[in-house]
Short mmCIF file of C-alpha atoms in Angstrom, two decimals:
data_model
loop_
_atom_site.label_atom_id
_atom_site.label_comp_id
_atom_site.label_asym_id
_atom_site.label_seq_id
_atom_site.Cartn_x
_atom_site.Cartn_y
_atom_site.Cartn_z
CA UNK A 2 57.13 160.02 53.25
CA UNK A 3 53.40 160.50 53.74
CA UNK A 4 52.72 157.51 56.00
CA UNK A 5 49.83 156.82 58.41
CA UNK A 6 50.53 155.99 62.06
CA UNK A 7 51.78 152.41 62.49
CA UNK A 8 49.36 151.80 65.38
CA UNK A 9 46.45 152.69 63.11
CA UNK A 10 47.70 150.39 60.34
CA UNK A 11 48.13 147.49 62.81
CA UNK A 12 44.59 147.90 64.12
CA UNK A 13 43.15 148.24 60.62
CA UNK A 14 45.03 145.20 59.25
CA UNK A 15 43.89 142.98 62.12
CA UNK A 16 40.26 144.11 61.88
CA UNK A 17 40.27 143.67 58.10
CA UNK A 18 41.74 140.17 58.37
CA UNK A 19 39.42 139.06 61.17
CA UNK A 20 36.29 141.02 60.06
CA UNK A 21 35.84 142.07 63.67
CA UNK A 22 36.97 144.95 65.87
CA UNK A 23 36.49 142.72 68.94
CA UNK A 24 38.71 139.91 67.65
CA UNK A 25 41.29 142.43 66.46
CA UNK A 26 41.37 143.92 69.96
CA UNK A 27 41.90 140.46 71.47
CA UNK A 28 44.75 139.69 69.07
CA UNK A 29 46.48 143.02 69.68
CA UNK A 30 45.83 143.07 73.46
CA UNK A 31 43.91 146.32 73.12
CA UNK A 32 40.40 147.40 74.03
CA UNK A 33 37.75 147.46 71.33
CA UNK A 34 37.43 151.20 71.88
CA UNK A 35 41.15 151.63 71.19
CA UNK A 36 40.88 149.65 67.94
CA UNK A 37 37.88 151.72 66.86
CA UNK A 38 39.78 154.92 67.66
CA UNK A 39 42.84 153.88 65.62
CA UNK A 40 40.68 152.95 62.63
CA UNK A 41 38.84 156.29 62.92
CA UNK A 42 42.24 158.02 62.82
CA UNK A 43 43.10 156.14 59.63
CA UNK A 44 39.70 156.86 58.05
CA UNK A 45 40.17 160.56 58.79
CA UNK A 46 43.59 160.44 57.08
CA UNK A 47 42.19 158.59 54.05
CA UNK A 48 39.08 160.74 53.89
CA UNK A 49 36.72 157.81 53.33
CA UNK A 50 35.18 155.02 55.42
CA UNK A 51 37.18 151.80 55.38
CA UNK A 52 34.52 149.59 56.96
CA UNK A 53 30.77 149.17 56.81
CA UNK A 54 29.69 148.62 60.42
CA UNK A 55 27.11 145.88 60.97
CA UNK A 56 25.54 144.37 64.09
CA UNK A 57 27.99 141.51 64.67
CA UNK A 58 30.77 142.17 62.19
CA UNK A 59 32.35 144.72 59.94
CA UNK A 60 32.91 144.55 56.22
CA UNK A 61 35.54 146.34 54.18
CA UNK A 62 34.46 149.01 51.77
CA UNK A 63 35.99 149.06 48.31
CA UNK A 64 38.58 151.55 49.56
CA UNK A 65 39.21 149.38 52.61
CA UNK A 66 39.82 146.29 50.48
CA UNK A 67 42.37 148.16 48.40
CA UNK A 68 44.22 149.34 51.49
CA UNK A 69 44.00 146.01 53.35
CA UNK A 70 46.08 144.06 50.83
CA UNK A 71 48.89 146.59 50.94
CA UNK A 72 48.73 146.91 54.72
CA UNK A 73 49.06 143.15 55.25
CA UNK A 74 51.98 142.95 52.83
CA UNK A 75 53.71 145.96 54.41
CA UNK A 76 53.41 144.54 57.94
CA UNK A 77 54.65 141.15 56.74
CA UNK A 78 57.73 142.74 55.14
CA UNK A 79 58.37 144.84 58.23
CA UNK A 80 58.06 141.83 60.55
CA UNK A 81 60.31 139.78 58.31
CA UNK A 82 62.95 142.50 58.08
CA UNK A 83 62.88 142.97 61.83
CA UNK A 84 63.26 139.23 62.41
CA UNK A 85 66.21 139.04 60.04
CA UNK A 86 67.88 142.01 61.72
CA UNK A 87 67.25 140.54 65.17
CA UNK A 88 68.41 137.01 64.43
CA UNK A 89 70.79 137.49 61.54
CA UNK A 90 68.35 135.68 59.25
CA UNK A 91 68.33 132.56 61.43
CA UNK A 92 65.74 132.22 64.20
CA UNK A 93 63.16 129.42 64.20
CA UNK A 94 62.11 127.58 61.05
CA UNK A 95 58.54 126.33 61.27
CA UNK A 96 57.72 123.31 59.09
CA UNK A 97 54.24 121.94 58.45
CA UNK A 98 54.40 118.40 57.12
CA UNK A 99 52.37 115.29 56.51
CA UNK A 100 52.84 112.81 59.41
CA UNK A 101 54.27 109.98 57.27
CA UNK A 102 56.85 112.24 55.62
CA UNK A 103 57.84 113.58 59.04
CA UNK A 104 58.20 110.15 60.65
CA UNK A 105 59.63 108.13 57.77
CA UNK A 106 61.79 110.64 55.92
CA UNK A 107 62.39 114.01 57.54
CA UNK A 108 63.04 112.88 61.12
CA UNK A 109 65.72 110.47 59.90
CA UNK A 110 67.66 113.25 58.15
CA UNK A 111 66.84 116.48 59.95
CA UNK A 112 69.91 116.16 62.16
CA UNK A 113 72.18 116.88 59.22
CA UNK A 114 70.32 120.15 58.53
CA UNK A 115 70.71 121.24 62.14
CA UNK A 116 74.41 120.35 62.11
CA UNK A 117 74.87 122.44 58.97
CA UNK A 118 72.78 125.31 60.37
CA UNK A 119 73.15 125.28 64.17
CA UNK A 120 71.73 128.81 64.54
CA UNK A 121 68.37 127.76 63.05
CA UNK A 122 65.97 126.11 65.47
CA UNK A 123 63.31 123.85 63.94
CA UNK A 124 59.65 123.67 64.93
CA UNK A 125 57.89 120.71 63.31
CA UNK A 126 54.10 120.56 63.03
CA UNK A 127 52.52 117.40 61.64
CA UNK A 128 49.01 117.35 60.23
CA UNK A 129 47.09 116.08 57.22
CA UNK A 130 45.35 119.47 57.12
CA UNK A 131 46.44 121.86 54.39
CA UNK A 132 47.55 124.87 56.42
CA UNK A 133 47.57 128.50 55.31
CA UNK A 134 51.26 129.32 55.58
CA UNK A 135 50.69 133.05 56.06
CA UNK A 136 47.74 132.76 58.42
CA UNK A 137 49.30 130.02 60.55
CA UNK A 138 52.78 131.59 60.66
CA UNK A 139 54.45 128.62 58.92
CA UNK A 140 57.67 129.06 56.95
CA UNK A 141 57.59 125.95 54.75
CA UNK A 142 55.26 123.04 54.14
CA UNK A 143 55.35 119.53 52.72
CA UNK A 144 52.21 118.73 50.72
CA UNK A 145 50.93 116.13 48.33
CA UNK A 146 49.31 117.10 45.07
CA UNK A 147 49.21 116.58 41.36
CA UNK A 148 50.63 119.66 39.65
CA UNK A 149 52.01 121.39 42.74
CA UNK A 150 50.14 124.59 41.96
CA UNK A 151 48.95 126.63 44.94
CA UNK A 152 48.22 130.38 44.58
CA UNK A 153 51.00 132.56 45.96
CA UNK A 154 53.28 129.62 46.74
CA UNK A 155 56.53 128.46 45.20
CA UNK A 156 56.72 124.66 44.94
CA UNK A 157 59.42 122.07 44.30
CA UNK A 158 58.60 118.46 43.55
CA UNK A 159 60.42 116.12 45.90
CA UNK A 160 59.39 112.67 44.66
CA UNK A 161 56.36 110.93 43.21
CA UNK A 162 53.90 109.31 45.60
CA UNK A 163 54.19 105.93 43.90
CA UNK A 164 53.01 102.70 45.47
CA UNK A 165 53.90 99.02 45.55
CA UNK A 166 53.20 96.12 47.95
CA UNK A 167 55.60 95.53 50.84
CA UNK A 168 55.56 92.90 53.57
CA UNK A 169 57.69 91.35 56.25
CA UNK A 170 59.85 88.33 55.32
CA UNK A 171 58.17 86.34 58.09
CA UNK A 172 54.71 86.93 56.59
CA UNK A 173 55.96 85.92 53.13
CA UNK A 174 57.39 82.73 54.65
CA UNK A 175 53.95 81.65 55.92
CA UNK A 176 53.01 80.70 52.34
CA UNK A 177 56.44 79.55 51.30
CA UNK A 178 57.39 82.89 49.76
CA UNK A 179 55.74 85.36 47.38
CA UNK A 180 56.64 84.46 43.81
CA UNK A 181 53.87 86.03 41.74
CA UNK A 182 51.40 88.88 42.34
CA UNK A 183 48.47 86.50 42.87
CA UNK A 184 50.25 85.12 45.94
CA UNK A 185 49.52 88.37 47.75
CA UNK A 186 45.81 87.53 47.68
CA UNK A 187 46.55 84.52 49.91
CA UNK A 188 47.76 86.84 52.68
CA UNK A 189 46.17 89.42 54.98
CA UNK A 190 46.16 92.90 53.44
CA UNK A 191 46.50 96.13 55.38
CA UNK A 192 43.61 98.43 54.38
CA UNK A 193 42.17 96.43 51.49
CA UNK A 194 39.87 99.36 50.71
CA UNK A 195 42.76 101.58 49.67
CA UNK A 196 42.19 102.35 45.94
CA UNK A 197 45.92 101.87 45.33
CA UNK A 198 45.42 98.10 45.71
CA UNK A 199 42.98 97.76 42.81
CA UNK A 200 45.20 100.01 40.68
CA UNK A 201 48.29 97.96 41.47
CA UNK A 202 46.64 94.61 40.74
CA UNK A 203 45.38 96.04 37.42
CA UNK A 204 48.99 96.86 36.55
CA UNK A 205 49.90 93.29 37.47
CA UNK A 206 47.17 91.96 35.15
CA UNK A 207 44.95 90.63 37.94
CA UNK A 208 41.32 91.54 38.59
CA UNK A 209 41.34 91.54 42.39
CA UNK A 210 38.33 93.76 43.06
CA UNK A 211 36.02 90.97 44.22
CA UNK A 212 38.71 89.56 46.52
CA UNK A 213 39.49 92.99 47.97
CA UNK A 214 35.83 93.91 48.42
CA UNK A 215 35.21 90.77 50.49
CA UNK A 216 37.91 91.66 53.02
CA UNK A 217 37.53 93.56 56.28
CA UNK A 218 37.87 97.28 55.54
CA UNK A 219 40.24 98.33 58.31
CA UNK A 220 41.57 101.86 57.78
CA UNK A 221 44.75 103.18 59.39
CA UNK A 222 44.69 106.42 57.36
CA UNK A 223 48.45 106.87 57.32
CA UNK A 224 51.31 105.16 55.54
CA UNK A 225 53.33 105.48 58.75
CA UNK A 226 50.84 103.25 60.58
CA UNK A 227 50.35 100.92 57.63
CA UNK A 228 54.12 100.51 57.36
CA UNK A 229 54.44 99.65 61.05
CA UNK A 230 51.66 97.08 60.66
CA UNK A 231 53.45 95.56 57.67
CA UNK A 232 56.76 95.39 59.57
CA UNK A 233 54.95 93.62 62.43
CA UNK A 234 53.62 90.99 60.02
CA UNK A 235 49.98 92.05 60.36
CA UNK A 236 49.52 92.11 56.61
CA UNK A 237 50.80 93.34 53.26
CA UNK A 238 50.93 97.13 52.94
CA UNK A 239 50.75 99.20 49.78
CA UNK A 240 53.39 101.84 50.37
CA UNK A 241 55.56 104.53 48.79
CA UNK A 242 59.06 103.12 48.40
CA UNK A 243 60.86 106.42 49.07
CA UNK A 244 59.27 106.58 52.52
CA UNK A 245 60.42 103.11 53.53
CA UNK A 246 63.99 102.88 52.29
CA UNK A 247 65.30 102.25 55.81
CA UNK A 248 63.00 99.25 56.31
CA UNK A 249 63.85 97.89 52.87
CA UNK A 250 67.57 98.34 53.53
CA UNK A 251 67.50 96.60 56.91
CA UNK A 252 65.28 93.79 55.67
CA UNK A 253 62.30 94.37 57.95
CA UNK A 254 60.25 94.90 54.77
CA UNK A 255 60.63 93.39 51.32
CA UNK A 256 59.32 94.63 47.98
CA UNK A 257 58.51 91.40 46.14
CA UNK A 258 57.83 92.93 42.70
CA UNK A 259 59.20 95.74 40.54
CA UNK A 260 55.66 96.75 39.51
CA UNK A 261 55.09 100.30 40.79
CA UNK A 262 51.92 102.35 40.41
CA UNK A 263 51.30 106.08 40.51
CA UNK A 264 48.11 108.12 40.53
CA UNK A 265 49.84 111.35 39.49
CA UNK A 266 50.42 112.71 42.99
CA UNK A 267 53.79 113.78 44.35
CA UNK A 268 55.32 115.23 47.49
CA UNK A 269 56.10 118.94 47.27
CA UNK A 270 58.05 121.53 49.25
CA UNK A 271 56.09 124.81 49.36
CA UNK A 272 56.63 128.28 50.78
CA UNK A 273 55.32 131.76 50.10
CA UNK A 274 56.73 133.08 46.84
CA UNK A 275 57.31 136.49 48.40
CA UNK A 276 59.53 134.89 51.10
CA UNK A 277 61.71 132.82 48.77
CA UNK A 278 64.88 134.73 49.74
CA UNK A 279 64.44 134.61 53.52
CA UNK A 280 67.76 133.05 54.66
CA UNK A 281 66.30 130.26 56.81
CA UNK A 282 63.85 129.26 54.07
CA UNK A 283 66.57 129.35 51.43
CA UNK A 284 68.85 127.25 53.67
CA UNK A 285 66.19 124.60 54.23
CA UNK A 286 65.16 124.54 50.56
CA UNK A 287 68.73 124.05 49.37
CA UNK A 288 69.41 121.35 51.98
CA UNK A 289 66.18 119.46 51.30
CA UNK A 290 66.55 119.43 47.52
CA UNK A 291 70.13 118.24 47.87
CA UNK A 292 69.05 115.43 50.22
CA UNK A 293 66.21 114.43 47.89
CA UNK A 294 68.59 114.47 44.93
CA UNK A 295 71.01 112.20 46.77
CA UNK A 296 68.29 109.67 47.56
CA UNK A 297 66.32 109.73 44.29
CA UNK A 298 68.31 111.58 41.63
CA UNK A 299 64.95 112.85 40.32
CA UNK A 300 64.41 116.34 41.70
CA UNK A 301 62.27 118.50 39.39
#
């Protein structure tokens, strides 16, 4: 096989990805001179320049761009194959997830995955930021979106991000109970500026915009926090039922009406399409979809 030196490919791939010989050297724990030397070796093998050198950065030539895509993919496959050989396909599963899903759904059930797969360690990272799975070395992610279409990623819909009001029984008791949707406007509301509120009241046949606009616009920016506030009796929250089944089951929250809204968004499991058969990813995917199916019966 007519292959270039692996050291040269590693240096080239890092410099191409980072657009910098200096940053590539830092990542690879090499000197900048060593990176430059390895890339010169590769350019001599190819017979053409791979970079255009500029004052503060380097840019790939057309030939360099063609080689960079294949180099990154080849190193990824090599690293993945090595990891599977070293760990038997187990190792550590890194999960990037939205904080509310982590706190209100995944953390309550993750123990059963680890019991079923004791050789797979789990590293959970919570953030509202949409991470680059390849760049950030993440195996799987939980995202919200409409169609679940992200380039290069396989996606599975978990459940719709629907919404409906929920409150503590003690708060409902302060007005003698909540019997009709308009009763909610007599109570404090958690994050009255959330657009879900106006949408839900429209579904209930009530124009509540003026009432909502006159309220203090506190923002907790997370259903996890809004749910805790609702449980504490601070106000009525507008929440996704599937994320608060435990609170509804134990009675710390009640859902007074069957009216449920949806703005087209859903929760999705995503991972790189090229890594769909990695054992630890396959194990987590199969477990998660089974768990979702058991709780909703609506896996797509």
